[in-house]
mmCIF file with all atom_site columns, C-alpha atoms in Angstrom:
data_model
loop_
_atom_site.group_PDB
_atom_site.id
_atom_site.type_symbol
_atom_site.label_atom_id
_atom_site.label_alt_id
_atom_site.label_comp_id
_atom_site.label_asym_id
_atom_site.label_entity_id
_atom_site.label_seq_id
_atom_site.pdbx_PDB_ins_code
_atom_site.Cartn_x
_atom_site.Cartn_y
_atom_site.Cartn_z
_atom_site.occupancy
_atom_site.B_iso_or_equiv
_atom_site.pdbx_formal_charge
_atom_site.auth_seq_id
_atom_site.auth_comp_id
_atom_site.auth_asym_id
_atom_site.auth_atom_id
_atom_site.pdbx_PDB_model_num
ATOM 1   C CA . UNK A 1 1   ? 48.230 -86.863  -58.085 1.00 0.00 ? 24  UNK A CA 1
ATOM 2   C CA . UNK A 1 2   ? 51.549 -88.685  -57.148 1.00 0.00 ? 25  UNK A CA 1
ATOM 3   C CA . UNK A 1 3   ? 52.611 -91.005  -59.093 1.00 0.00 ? 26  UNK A CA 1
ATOM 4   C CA . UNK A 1 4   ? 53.053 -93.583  -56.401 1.00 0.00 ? 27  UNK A CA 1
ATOM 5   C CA . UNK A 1 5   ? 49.473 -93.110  -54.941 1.00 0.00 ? 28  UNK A CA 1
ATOM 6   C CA . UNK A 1 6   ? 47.280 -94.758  -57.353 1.00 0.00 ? 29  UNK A CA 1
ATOM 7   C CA . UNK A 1 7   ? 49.618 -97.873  -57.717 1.00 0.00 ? 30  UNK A CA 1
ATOM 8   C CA . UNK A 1 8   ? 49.700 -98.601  -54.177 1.00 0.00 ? 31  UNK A CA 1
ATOM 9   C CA . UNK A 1 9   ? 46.063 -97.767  -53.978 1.00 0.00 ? 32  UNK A CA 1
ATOM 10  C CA . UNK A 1 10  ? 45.416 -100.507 -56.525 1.00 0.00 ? 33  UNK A CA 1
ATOM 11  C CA . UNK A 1 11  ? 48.062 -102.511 -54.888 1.00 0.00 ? 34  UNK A CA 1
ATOM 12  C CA . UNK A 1 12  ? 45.948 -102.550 -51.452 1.00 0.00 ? 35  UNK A CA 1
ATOM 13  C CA . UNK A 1 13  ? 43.261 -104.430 -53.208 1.00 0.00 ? 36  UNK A CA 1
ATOM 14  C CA . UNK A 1 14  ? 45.292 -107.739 -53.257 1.00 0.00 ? 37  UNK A CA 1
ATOM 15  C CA . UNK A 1 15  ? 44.279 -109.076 -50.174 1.00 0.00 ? 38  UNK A CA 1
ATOM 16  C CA . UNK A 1 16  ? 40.399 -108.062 -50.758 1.00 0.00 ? 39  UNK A CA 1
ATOM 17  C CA . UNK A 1 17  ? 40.294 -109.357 -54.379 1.00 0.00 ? 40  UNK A CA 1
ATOM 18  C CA . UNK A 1 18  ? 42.812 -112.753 -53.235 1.00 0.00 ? 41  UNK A CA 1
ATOM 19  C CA . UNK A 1 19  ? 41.288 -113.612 -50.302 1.00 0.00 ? 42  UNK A CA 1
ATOM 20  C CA . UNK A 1 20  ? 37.623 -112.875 -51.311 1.00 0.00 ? 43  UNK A CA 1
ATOM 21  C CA . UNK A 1 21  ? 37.992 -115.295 -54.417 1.00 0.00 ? 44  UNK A CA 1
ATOM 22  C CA . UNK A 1 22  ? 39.422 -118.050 -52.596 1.00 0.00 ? 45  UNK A CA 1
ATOM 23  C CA . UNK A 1 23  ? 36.534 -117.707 -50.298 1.00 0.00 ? 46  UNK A CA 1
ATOM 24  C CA . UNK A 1 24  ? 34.427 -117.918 -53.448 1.00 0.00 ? 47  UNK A CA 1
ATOM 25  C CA . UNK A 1 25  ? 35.766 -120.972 -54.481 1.00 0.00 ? 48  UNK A CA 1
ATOM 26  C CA . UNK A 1 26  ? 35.423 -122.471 -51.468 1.00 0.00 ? 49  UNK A CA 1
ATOM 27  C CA . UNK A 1 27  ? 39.232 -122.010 -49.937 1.00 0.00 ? 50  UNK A CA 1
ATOM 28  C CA . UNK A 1 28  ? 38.911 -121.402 -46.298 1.00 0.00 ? 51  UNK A CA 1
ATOM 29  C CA . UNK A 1 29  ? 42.445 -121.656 -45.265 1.00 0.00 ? 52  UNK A CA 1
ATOM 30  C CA . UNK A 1 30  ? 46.199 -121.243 -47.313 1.00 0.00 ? 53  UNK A CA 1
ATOM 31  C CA . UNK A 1 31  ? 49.428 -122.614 -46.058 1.00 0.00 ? 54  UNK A CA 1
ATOM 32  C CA . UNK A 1 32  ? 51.499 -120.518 -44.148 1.00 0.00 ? 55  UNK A CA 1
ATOM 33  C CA . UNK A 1 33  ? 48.862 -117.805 -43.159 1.00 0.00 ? 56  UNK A CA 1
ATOM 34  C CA . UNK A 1 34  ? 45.966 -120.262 -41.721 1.00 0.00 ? 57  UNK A CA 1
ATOM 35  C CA . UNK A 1 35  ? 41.951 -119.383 -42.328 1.00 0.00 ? 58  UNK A CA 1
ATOM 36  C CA . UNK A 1 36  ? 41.328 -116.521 -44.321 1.00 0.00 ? 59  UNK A CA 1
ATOM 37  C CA . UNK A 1 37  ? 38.198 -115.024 -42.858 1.00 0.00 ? 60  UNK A CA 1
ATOM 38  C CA . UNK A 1 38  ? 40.050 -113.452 -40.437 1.00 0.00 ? 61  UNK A CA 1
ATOM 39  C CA . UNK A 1 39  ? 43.255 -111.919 -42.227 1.00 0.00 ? 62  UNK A CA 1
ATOM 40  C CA . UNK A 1 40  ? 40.267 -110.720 -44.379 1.00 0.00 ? 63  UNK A CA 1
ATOM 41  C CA . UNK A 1 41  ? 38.471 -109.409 -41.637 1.00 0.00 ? 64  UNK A CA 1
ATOM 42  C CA . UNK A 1 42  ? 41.242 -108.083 -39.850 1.00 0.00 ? 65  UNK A CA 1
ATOM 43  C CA . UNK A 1 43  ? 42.782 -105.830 -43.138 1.00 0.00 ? 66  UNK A CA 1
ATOM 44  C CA . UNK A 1 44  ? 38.940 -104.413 -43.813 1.00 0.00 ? 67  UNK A CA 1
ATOM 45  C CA . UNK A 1 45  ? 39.261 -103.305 -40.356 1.00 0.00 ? 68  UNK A CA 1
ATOM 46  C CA . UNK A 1 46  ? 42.643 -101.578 -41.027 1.00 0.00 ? 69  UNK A CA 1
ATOM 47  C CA . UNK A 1 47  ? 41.829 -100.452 -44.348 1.00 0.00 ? 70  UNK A CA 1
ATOM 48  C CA . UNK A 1 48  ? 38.894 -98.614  -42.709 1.00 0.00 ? 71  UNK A CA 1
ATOM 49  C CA . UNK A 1 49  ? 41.098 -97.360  -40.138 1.00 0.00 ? 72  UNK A CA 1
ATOM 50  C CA . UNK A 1 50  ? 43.239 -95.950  -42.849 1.00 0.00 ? 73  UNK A CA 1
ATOM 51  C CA . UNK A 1 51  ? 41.158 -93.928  -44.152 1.00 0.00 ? 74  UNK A CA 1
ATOM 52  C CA . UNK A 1 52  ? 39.135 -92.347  -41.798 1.00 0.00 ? 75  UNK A CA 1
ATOM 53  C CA . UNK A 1 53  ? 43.246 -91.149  -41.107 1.00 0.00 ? 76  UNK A CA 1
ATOM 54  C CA . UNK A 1 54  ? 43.352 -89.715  -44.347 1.00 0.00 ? 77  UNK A CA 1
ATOM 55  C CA . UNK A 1 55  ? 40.545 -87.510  -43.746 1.00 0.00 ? 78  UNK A CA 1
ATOM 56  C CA . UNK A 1 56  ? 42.462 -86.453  -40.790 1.00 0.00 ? 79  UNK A CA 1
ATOM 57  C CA . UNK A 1 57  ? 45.119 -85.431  -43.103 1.00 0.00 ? 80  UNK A CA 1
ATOM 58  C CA . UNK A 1 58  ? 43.505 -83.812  -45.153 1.00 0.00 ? 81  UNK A CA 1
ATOM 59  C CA . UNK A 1 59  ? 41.488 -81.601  -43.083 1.00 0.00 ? 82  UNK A CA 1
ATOM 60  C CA . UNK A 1 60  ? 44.294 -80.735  -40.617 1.00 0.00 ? 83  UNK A CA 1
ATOM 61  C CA . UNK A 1 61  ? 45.598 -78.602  -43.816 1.00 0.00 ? 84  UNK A CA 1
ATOM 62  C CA . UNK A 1 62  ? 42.764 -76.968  -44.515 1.00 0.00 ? 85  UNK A CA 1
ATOM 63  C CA . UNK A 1 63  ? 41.357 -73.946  -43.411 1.00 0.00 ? 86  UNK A CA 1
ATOM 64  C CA . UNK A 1 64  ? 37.379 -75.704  -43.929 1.00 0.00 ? 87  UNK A CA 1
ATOM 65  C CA . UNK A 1 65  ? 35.225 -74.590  -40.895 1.00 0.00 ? 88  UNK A CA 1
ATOM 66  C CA . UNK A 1 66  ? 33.807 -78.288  -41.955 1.00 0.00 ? 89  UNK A CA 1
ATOM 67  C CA . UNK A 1 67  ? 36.494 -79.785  -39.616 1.00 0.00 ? 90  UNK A CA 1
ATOM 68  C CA . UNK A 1 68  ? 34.492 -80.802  -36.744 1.00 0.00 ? 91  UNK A CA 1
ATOM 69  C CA . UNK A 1 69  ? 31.774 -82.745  -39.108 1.00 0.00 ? 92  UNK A CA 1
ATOM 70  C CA . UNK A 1 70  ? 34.739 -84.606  -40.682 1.00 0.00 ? 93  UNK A CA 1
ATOM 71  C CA . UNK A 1 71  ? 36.139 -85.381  -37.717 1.00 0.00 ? 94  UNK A CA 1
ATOM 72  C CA . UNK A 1 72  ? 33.351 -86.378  -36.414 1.00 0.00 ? 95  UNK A CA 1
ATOM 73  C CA . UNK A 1 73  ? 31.882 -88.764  -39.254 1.00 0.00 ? 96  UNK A CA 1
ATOM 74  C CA . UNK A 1 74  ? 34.902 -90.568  -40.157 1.00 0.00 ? 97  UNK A CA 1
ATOM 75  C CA . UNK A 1 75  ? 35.621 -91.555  -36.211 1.00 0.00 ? 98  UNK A CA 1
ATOM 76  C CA . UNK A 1 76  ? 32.125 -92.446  -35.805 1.00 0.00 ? 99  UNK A CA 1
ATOM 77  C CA . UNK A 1 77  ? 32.450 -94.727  -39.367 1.00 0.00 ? 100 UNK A CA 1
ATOM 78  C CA . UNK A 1 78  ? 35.899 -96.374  -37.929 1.00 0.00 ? 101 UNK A CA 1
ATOM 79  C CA . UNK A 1 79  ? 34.255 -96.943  -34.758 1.00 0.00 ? 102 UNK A CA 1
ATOM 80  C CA . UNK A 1 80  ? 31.572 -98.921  -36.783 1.00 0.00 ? 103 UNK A CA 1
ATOM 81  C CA . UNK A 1 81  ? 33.591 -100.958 -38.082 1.00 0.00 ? 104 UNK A CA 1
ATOM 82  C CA . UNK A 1 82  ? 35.890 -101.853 -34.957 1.00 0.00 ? 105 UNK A CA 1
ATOM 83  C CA . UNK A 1 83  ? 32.682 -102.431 -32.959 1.00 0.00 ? 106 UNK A CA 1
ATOM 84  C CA . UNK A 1 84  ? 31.561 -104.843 -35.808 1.00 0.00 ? 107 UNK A CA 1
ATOM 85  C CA . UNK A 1 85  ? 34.841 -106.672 -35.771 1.00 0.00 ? 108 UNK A CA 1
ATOM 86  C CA . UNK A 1 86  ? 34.129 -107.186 -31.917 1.00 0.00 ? 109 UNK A CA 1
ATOM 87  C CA . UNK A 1 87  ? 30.903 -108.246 -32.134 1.00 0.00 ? 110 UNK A CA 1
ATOM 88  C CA . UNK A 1 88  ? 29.630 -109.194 -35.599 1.00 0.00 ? 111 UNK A CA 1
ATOM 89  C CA . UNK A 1 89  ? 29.141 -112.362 -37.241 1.00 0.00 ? 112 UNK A CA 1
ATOM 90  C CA . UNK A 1 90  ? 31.649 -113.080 -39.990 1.00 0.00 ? 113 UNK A CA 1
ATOM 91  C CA . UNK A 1 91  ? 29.578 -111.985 -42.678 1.00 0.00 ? 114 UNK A CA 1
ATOM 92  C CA . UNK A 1 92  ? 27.804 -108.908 -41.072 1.00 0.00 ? 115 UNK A CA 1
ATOM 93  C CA . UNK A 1 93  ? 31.101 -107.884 -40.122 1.00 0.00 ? 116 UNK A CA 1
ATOM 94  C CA . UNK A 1 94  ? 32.432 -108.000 -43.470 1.00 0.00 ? 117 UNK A CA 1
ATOM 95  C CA . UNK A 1 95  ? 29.272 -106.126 -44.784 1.00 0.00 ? 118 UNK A CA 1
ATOM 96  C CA . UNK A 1 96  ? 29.412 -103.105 -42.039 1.00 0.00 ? 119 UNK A CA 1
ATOM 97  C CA . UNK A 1 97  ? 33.165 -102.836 -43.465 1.00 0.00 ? 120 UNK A CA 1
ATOM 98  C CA . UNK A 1 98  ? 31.961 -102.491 -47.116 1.00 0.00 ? 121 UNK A CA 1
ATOM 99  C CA . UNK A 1 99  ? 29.437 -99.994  -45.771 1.00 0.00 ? 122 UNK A CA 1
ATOM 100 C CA . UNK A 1 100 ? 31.905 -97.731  -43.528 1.00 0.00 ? 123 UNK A CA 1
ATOM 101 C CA . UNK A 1 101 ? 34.052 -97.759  -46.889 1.00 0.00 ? 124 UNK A CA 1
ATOM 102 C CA . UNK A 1 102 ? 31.421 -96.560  -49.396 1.00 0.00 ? 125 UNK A CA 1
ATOM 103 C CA . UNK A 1 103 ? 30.831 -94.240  -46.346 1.00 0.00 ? 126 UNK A CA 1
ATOM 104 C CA . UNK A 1 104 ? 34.182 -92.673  -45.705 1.00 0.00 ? 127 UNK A CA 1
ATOM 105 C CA . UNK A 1 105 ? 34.111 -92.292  -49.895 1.00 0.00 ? 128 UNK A CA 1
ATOM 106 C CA . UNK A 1 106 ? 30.983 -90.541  -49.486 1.00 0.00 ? 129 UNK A CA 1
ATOM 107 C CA . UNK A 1 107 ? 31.979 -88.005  -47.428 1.00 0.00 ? 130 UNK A CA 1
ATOM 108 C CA . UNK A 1 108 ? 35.085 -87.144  -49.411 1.00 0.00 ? 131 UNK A CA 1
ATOM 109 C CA . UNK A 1 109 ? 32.952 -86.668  -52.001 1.00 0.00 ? 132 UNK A CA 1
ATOM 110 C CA . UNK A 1 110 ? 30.773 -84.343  -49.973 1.00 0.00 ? 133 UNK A CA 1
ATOM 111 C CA . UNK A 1 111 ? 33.122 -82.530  -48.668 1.00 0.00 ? 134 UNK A CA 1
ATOM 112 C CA . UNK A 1 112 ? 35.880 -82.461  -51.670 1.00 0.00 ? 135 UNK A CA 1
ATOM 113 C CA . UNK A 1 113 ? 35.444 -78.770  -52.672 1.00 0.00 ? 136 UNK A CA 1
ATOM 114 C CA . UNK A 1 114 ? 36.106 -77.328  -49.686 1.00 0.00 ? 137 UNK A CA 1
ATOM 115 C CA . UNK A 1 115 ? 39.212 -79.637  -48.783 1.00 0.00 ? 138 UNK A CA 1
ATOM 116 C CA . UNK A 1 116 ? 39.894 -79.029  -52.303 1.00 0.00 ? 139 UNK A CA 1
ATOM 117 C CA . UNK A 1 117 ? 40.257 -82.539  -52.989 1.00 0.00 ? 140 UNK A CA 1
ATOM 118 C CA . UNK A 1 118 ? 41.721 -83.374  -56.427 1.00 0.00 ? 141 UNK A CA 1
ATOM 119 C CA . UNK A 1 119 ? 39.083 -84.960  -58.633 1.00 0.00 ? 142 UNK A CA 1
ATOM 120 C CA . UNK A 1 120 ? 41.693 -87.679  -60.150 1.00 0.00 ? 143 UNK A CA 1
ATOM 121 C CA . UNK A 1 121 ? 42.067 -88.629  -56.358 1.00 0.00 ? 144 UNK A CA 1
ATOM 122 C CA . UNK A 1 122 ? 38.111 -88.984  -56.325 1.00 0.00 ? 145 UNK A CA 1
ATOM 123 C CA . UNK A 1 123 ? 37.824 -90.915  -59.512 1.00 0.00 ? 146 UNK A CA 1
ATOM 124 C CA . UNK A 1 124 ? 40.824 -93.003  -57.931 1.00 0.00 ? 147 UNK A CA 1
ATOM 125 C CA . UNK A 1 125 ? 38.966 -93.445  -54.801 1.00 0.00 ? 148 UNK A CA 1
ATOM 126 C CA . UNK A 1 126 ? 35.621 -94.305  -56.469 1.00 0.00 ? 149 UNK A CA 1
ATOM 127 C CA . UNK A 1 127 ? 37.383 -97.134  -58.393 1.00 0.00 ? 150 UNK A CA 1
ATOM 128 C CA . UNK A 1 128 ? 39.232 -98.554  -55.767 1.00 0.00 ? 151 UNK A CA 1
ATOM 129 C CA . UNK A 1 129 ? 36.152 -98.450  -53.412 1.00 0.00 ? 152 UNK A CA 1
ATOM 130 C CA . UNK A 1 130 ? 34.178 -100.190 -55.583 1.00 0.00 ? 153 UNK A CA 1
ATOM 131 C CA . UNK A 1 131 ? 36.624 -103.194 -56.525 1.00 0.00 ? 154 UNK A CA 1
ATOM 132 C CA . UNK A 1 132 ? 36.853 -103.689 -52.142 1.00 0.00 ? 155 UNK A CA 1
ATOM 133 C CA . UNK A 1 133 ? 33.474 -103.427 -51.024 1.00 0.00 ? 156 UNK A CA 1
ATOM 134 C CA . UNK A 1 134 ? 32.178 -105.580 -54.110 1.00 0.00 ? 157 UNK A CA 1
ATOM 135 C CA . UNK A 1 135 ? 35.464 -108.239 -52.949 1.00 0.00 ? 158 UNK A CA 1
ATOM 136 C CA . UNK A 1 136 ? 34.170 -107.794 -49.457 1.00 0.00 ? 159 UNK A CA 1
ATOM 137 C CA . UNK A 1 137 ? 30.163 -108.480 -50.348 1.00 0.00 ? 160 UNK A CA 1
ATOM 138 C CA . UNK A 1 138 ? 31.519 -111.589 -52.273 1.00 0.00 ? 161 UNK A CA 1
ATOM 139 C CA . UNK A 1 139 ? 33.066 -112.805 -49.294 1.00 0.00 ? 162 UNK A CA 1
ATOM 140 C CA . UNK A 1 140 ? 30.583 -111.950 -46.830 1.00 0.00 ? 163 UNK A CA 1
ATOM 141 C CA . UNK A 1 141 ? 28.322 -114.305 -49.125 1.00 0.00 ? 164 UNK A CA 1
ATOM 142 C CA . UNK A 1 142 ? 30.326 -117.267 -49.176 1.00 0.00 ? 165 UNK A CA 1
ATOM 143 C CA . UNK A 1 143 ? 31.343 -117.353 -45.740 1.00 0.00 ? 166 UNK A CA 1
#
């Protein structure tokens, strides 16, 4: 795995970790950026965006006959989660996010041998997931 890829991957947690513990103690706006719940909000939904891309990627360079479920799963999970950002409560919102994460990691994980997915990039993946959606489930409690 690249050397740059699990730094930034770690890096991207800032704003779920930051934000989500200000929420928990009780900070609903910062100077300079303004209220939180939606720059929170708002990077979930691009973070989910993100990688339902990546399976994109990684399936337009493989020969998988899988394609079309891929393809079809991680639209229908971004979707989800653009839909919820539209028309969710705060908190819901923030909870279909966590769920269209653990989602997209679940089907990388179901799908990994045949993309021949790298399983430092799955153990990676796992991590980071977790550290977000449990950020975003903290959140989606205190707001």
């Amino acid at each position: 795995m690249d050397t740059v890829v699990r730094p930034l991957a770690f890096c991207g947690l800032l704003p779920f970790v930051v934000i989500s513990a200000m929420l928990a103690l009780g900070v609903v706006e910062a100077p300079i950026v303004g209220p939180l719940l939606p720059i929170l909000s708002s990077y979930s939904l691009l973070i989910v965006a993100f990688m339902a891309g990546t399976h994109w990627g990684i399936c337009m360079n493989s020969d998988t006959p899988l394609k079309g479920p891929i393809f079809l799963l991680s639209n229908a999970i971004a979707l989800a989660a653009w839909f919820a950002h539209f028309i969710a409560l705060p908190p819901l919102e923030l909870v279909i996010d966590a769920g269209a994460l653990v989602g997209l990691l679940v089907v990388e994980h179901r799908f990994a041998v045949p993309l021949a997915v790298d399983d430092r990039y799955l153990k990676m993946r796992t991590q980071v997931t977790a550290i977000a959606v449990t950020a975003l489930l903290v959140a989606a409690v205190r707001v």
